[in-house]
Short mmCIF file of C-alpha atoms in Angstrom, two decimals:
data_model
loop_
_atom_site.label_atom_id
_atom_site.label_comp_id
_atom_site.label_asym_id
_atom_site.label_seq_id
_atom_site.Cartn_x
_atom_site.Cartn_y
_atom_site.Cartn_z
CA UNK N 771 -93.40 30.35 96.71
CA UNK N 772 -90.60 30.18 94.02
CA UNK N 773 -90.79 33.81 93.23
CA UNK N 774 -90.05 34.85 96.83
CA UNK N 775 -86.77 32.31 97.46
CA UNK N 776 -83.54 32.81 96.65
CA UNK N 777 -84.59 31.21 92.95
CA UNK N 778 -86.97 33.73 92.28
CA UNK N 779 -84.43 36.89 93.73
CA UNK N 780 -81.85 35.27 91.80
CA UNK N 781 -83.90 36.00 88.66
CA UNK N 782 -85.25 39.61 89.90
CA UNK N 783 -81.33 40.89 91.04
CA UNK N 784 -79.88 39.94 87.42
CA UNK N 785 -82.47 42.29 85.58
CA UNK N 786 -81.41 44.72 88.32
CA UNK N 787 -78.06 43.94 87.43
CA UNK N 788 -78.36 43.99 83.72
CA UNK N 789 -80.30 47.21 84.30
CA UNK N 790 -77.39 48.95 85.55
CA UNK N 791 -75.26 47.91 82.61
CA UNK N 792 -77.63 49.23 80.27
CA UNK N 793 -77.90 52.42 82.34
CA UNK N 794 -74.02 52.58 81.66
CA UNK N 795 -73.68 51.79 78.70
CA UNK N 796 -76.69 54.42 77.21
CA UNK N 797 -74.99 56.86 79.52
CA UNK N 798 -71.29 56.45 78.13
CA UNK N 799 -73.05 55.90 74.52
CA UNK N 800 -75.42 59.30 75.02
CA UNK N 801 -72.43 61.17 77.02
CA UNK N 802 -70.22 60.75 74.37
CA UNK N 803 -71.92 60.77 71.09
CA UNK N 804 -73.40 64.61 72.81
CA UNK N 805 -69.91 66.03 72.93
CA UNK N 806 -68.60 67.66 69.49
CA UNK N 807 -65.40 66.75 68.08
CA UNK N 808 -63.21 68.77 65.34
CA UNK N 809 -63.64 67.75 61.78
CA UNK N 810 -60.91 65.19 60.87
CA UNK N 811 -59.66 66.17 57.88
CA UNK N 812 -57.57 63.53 56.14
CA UNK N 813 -59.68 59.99 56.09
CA UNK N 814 -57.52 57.86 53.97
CA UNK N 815 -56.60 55.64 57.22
CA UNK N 816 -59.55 53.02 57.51
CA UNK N 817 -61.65 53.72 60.22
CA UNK N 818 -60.16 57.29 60.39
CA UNK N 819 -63.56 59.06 60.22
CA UNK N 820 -66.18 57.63 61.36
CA UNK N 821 -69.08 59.22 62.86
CA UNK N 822 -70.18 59.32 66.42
CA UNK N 823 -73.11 56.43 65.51
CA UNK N 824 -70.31 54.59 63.49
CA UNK N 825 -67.85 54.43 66.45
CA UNK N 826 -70.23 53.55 68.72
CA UNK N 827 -71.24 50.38 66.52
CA UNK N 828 -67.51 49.75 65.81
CA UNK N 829 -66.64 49.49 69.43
CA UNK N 830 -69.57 47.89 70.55
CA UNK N 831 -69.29 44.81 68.12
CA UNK N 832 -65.33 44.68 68.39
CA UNK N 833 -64.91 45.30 72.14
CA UNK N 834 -68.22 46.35 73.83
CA UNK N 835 -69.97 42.84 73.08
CA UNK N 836 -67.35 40.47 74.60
CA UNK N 837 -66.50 42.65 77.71
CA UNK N 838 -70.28 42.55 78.36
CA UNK N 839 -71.18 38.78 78.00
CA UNK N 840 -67.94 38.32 80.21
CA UNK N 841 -69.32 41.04 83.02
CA UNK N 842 -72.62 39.53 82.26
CA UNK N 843 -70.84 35.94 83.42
CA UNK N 844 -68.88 36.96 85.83
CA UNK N 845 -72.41 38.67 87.35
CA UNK N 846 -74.33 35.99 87.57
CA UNK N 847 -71.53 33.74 89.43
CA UNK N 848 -71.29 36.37 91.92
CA UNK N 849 -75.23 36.88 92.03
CA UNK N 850 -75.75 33.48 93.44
CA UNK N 851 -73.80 34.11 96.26
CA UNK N 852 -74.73 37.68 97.07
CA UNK N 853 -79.04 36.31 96.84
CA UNK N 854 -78.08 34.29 99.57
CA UNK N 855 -76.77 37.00 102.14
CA UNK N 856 -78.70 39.88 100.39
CA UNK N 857 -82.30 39.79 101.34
CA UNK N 858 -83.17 42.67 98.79
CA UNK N 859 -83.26 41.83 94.95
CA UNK N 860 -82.14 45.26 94.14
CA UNK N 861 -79.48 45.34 96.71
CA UNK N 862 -78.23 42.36 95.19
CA UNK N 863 -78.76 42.64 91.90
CA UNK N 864 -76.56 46.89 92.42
CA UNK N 865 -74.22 44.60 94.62
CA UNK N 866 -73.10 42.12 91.98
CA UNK N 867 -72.99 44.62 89.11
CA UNK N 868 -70.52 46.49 91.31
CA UNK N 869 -68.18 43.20 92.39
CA UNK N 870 -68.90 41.86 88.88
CA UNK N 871 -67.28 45.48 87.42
CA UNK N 872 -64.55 45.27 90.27
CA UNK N 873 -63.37 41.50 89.53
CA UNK N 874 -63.43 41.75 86.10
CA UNK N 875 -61.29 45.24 86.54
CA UNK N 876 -58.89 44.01 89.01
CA UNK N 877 -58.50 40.48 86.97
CA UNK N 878 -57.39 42.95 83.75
CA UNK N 879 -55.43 45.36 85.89
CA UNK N 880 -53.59 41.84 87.47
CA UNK N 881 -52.88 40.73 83.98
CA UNK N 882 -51.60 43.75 82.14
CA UNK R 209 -102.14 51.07 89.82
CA UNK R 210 -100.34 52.27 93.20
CA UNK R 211 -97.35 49.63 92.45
CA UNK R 212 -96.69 50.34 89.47
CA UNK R 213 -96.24 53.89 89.96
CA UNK R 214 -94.11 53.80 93.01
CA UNK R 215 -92.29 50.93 91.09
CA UNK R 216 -92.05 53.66 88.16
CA UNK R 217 -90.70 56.16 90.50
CA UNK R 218 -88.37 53.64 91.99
CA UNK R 219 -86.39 52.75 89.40
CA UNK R 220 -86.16 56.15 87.64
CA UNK R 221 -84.26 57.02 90.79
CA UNK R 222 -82.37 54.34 90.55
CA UNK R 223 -81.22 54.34 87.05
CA UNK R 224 -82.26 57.59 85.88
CA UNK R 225 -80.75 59.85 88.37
CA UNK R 226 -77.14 57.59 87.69
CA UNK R 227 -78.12 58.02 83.83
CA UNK R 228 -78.41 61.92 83.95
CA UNK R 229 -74.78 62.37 86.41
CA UNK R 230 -72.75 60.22 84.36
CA UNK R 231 -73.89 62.55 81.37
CA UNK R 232 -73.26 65.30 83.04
CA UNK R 233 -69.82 64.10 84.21
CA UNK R 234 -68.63 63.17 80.99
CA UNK R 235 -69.50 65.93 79.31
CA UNK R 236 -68.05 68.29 82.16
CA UNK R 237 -64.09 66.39 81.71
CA UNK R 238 -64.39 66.49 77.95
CA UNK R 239 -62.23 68.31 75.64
CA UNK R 240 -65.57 69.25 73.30
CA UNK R 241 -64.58 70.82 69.86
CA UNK R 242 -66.29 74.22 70.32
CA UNK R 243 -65.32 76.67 67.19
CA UNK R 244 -66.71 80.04 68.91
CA UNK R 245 -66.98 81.29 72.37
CA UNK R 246 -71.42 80.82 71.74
CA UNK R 247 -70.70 77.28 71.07
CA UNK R 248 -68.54 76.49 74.17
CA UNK R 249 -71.08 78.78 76.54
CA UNK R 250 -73.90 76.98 74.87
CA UNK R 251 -72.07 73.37 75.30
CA UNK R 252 -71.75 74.46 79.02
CA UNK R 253 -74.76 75.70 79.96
CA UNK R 254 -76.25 72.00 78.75
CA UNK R 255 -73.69 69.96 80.70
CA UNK R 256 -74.76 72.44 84.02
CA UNK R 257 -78.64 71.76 83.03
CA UNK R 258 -77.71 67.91 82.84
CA UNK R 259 -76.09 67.63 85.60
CA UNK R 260 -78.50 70.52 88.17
CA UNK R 261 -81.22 67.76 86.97
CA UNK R 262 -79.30 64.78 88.20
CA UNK R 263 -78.40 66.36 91.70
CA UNK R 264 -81.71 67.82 92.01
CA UNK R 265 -84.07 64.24 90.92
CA UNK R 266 -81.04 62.43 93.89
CA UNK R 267 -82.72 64.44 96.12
CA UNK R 268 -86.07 64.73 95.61
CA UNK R 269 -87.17 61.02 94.16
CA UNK R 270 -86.07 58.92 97.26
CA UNK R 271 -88.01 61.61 99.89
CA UNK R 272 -91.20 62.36 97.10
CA UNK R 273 -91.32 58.27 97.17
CA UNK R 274 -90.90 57.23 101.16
CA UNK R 275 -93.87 60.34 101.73
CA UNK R 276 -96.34 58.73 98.93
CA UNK R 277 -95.08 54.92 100.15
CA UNK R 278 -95.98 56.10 103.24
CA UNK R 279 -99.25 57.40 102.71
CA UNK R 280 -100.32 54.15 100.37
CA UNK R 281 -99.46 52.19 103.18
CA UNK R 282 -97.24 49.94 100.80
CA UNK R 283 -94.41 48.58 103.13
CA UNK R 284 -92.51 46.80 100.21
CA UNK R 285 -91.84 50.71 98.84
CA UNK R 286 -91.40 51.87 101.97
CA UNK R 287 -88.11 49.66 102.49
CA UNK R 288 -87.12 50.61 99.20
CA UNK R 289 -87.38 53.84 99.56
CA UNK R 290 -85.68 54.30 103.10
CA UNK R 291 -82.84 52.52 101.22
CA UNK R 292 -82.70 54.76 98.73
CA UNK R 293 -82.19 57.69 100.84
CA UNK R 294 -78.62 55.84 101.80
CA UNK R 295 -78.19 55.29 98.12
CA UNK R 296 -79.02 59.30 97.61
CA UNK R 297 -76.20 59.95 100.13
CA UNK R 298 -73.70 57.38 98.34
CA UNK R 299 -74.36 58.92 94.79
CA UNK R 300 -74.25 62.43 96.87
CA UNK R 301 -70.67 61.69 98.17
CA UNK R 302 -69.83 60.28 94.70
CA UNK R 303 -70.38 62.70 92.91
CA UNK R 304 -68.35 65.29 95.60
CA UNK R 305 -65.45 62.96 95.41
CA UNK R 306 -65.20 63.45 91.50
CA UNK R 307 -66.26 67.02 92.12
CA UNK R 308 -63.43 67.44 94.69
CA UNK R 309 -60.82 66.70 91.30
CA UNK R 310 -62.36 68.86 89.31
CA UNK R 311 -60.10 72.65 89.10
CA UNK R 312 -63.16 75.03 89.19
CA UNK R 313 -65.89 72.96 90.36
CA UNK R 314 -68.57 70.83 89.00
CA UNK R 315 -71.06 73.47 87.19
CA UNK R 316 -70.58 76.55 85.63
CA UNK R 317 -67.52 75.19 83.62
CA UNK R 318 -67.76 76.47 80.47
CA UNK R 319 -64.77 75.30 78.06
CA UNK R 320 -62.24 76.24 75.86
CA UNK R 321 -63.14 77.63 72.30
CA UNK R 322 -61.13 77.58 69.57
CA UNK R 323 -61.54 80.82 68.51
CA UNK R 324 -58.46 82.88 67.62
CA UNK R 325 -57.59 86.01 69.69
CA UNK R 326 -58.75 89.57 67.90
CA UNK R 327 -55.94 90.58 66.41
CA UNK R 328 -53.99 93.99 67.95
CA UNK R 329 -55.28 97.21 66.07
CA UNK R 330 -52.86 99.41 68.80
CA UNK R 331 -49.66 99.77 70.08
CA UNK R 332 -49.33 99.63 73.75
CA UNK R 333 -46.26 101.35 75.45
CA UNK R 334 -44.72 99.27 78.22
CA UNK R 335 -42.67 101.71 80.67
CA UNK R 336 -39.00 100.32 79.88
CA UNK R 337 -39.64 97.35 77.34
CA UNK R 338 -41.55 98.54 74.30
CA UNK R 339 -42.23 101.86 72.87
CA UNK R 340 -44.48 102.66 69.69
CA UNK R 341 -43.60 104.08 66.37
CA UNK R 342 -44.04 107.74 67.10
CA UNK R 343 -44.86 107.71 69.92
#
């Protein structure tokens, strides 16, 4: 019985949810990392030339990490409501990734 | 056995098809560092065969997996399915809305090498501006 209330939808729409982050974030990573860039040529700056792989490490530990345990928060908030009107996990789980993304982006737009 | 294989089907609509467009897309707006003109057709032809892959899977996954739901009788993949032919339609419009902002649409874009121009070998008159050295 649990797995087929709200409790066990709850559960099912966050891995959809998380699913779509990942899906981003290899897509952005993969996008990218695919695209050549032109040899930089003077590296004495720090962090002036790093490869693709190092970038993508760099930004994911300095910025990517925090952004996503905040979306990931922000998620499941809106998750618990959306379960409740959303009879499909997958629905709900797409649903809250989306108004997750879009509160998160209009709370930094509203601040900056 | 049947589940698990319209589940599989399912979800590599869902995030696969989104996986191989945003590819595609980001590729298509970069500014990719492409020394010779091989390089930048080469760099283009993959972003076209990215993206003709994405478009293509929209439409064929969510019909391929409503017929075989369908036929298994499975009503639970059937729903799924019938929604994602309004999610095929969403990512459809999506993608024409970032399509629509694009200067010489979506594929065959093939972009800007940095080779240098040949250099001029000739002299070419130009009736009242230039005229060549003995000439």
């Amino acid at each position: 019985m649990d797995q087929h209330g709200v409790r066990g939808r709850y559960g099912r729409s966050m891995a959809v949810a998380s699913g779509w982050y990942g899906t981003a974030i290899a897509a952005v990573a993969v996008g990218t990392t695919s695209v050549p860039s032109a040899p930089r040529d003077d590296c004495a700056a720090w962090f002036s030339c790093l490869s693709p792989g190092e970038s993508l490490v760099f930004v994911g530990l300095v910025w990517g990490t925090p952004v996503l345990l905040g979306l990931l928060g922000v998620t499941a908030l809106v998750a618990a409501l959306v379960v409740r009107v959303l009879p499909s996990a997958v629905l709900a789980g797409t649903t809250s990734a989306a108004l997750g993304v879009g509160v998160c982006a209009a709370v930094y737009l509203g601040r900056s | 056995m049947k589940r698990a294989g319209l589940g599989g089907l399912f979800f590599a609509w869902l995030y696969g098809v989104p996986f191989l467009l945003l590819v595609g897309l980001i590729r298509r707006v970069s500014r990719p560092y492409t020394p010779s003109a091989d390089d930048a057709q080469a760099f283009g032809a993959t972003t076209d065969a990215v993206l003709t892959a994405g478009l293509l899977l929209n439409g064929v996954l969510p019909v391929l997996g409503l017929l075989l739901a369908v036929l298994a009788g499975e009503a639970l993949w059937r729903r799924h399915f019938a929604g994602a032919l309004a999610g095929m339609v969403l990512l459809y419009v999506a993608v024409a809305l970032v399509a629509g902002m694009t200067s010489t649409g979506l594929t065959g874009h093939v972009p800007a090498d940095q080779e240098s121009d040949p250099p001029v070998t000739h002299c070419v008159p130009i009736s009242g501006g230039r005229g060549c050295p003995g000439g």
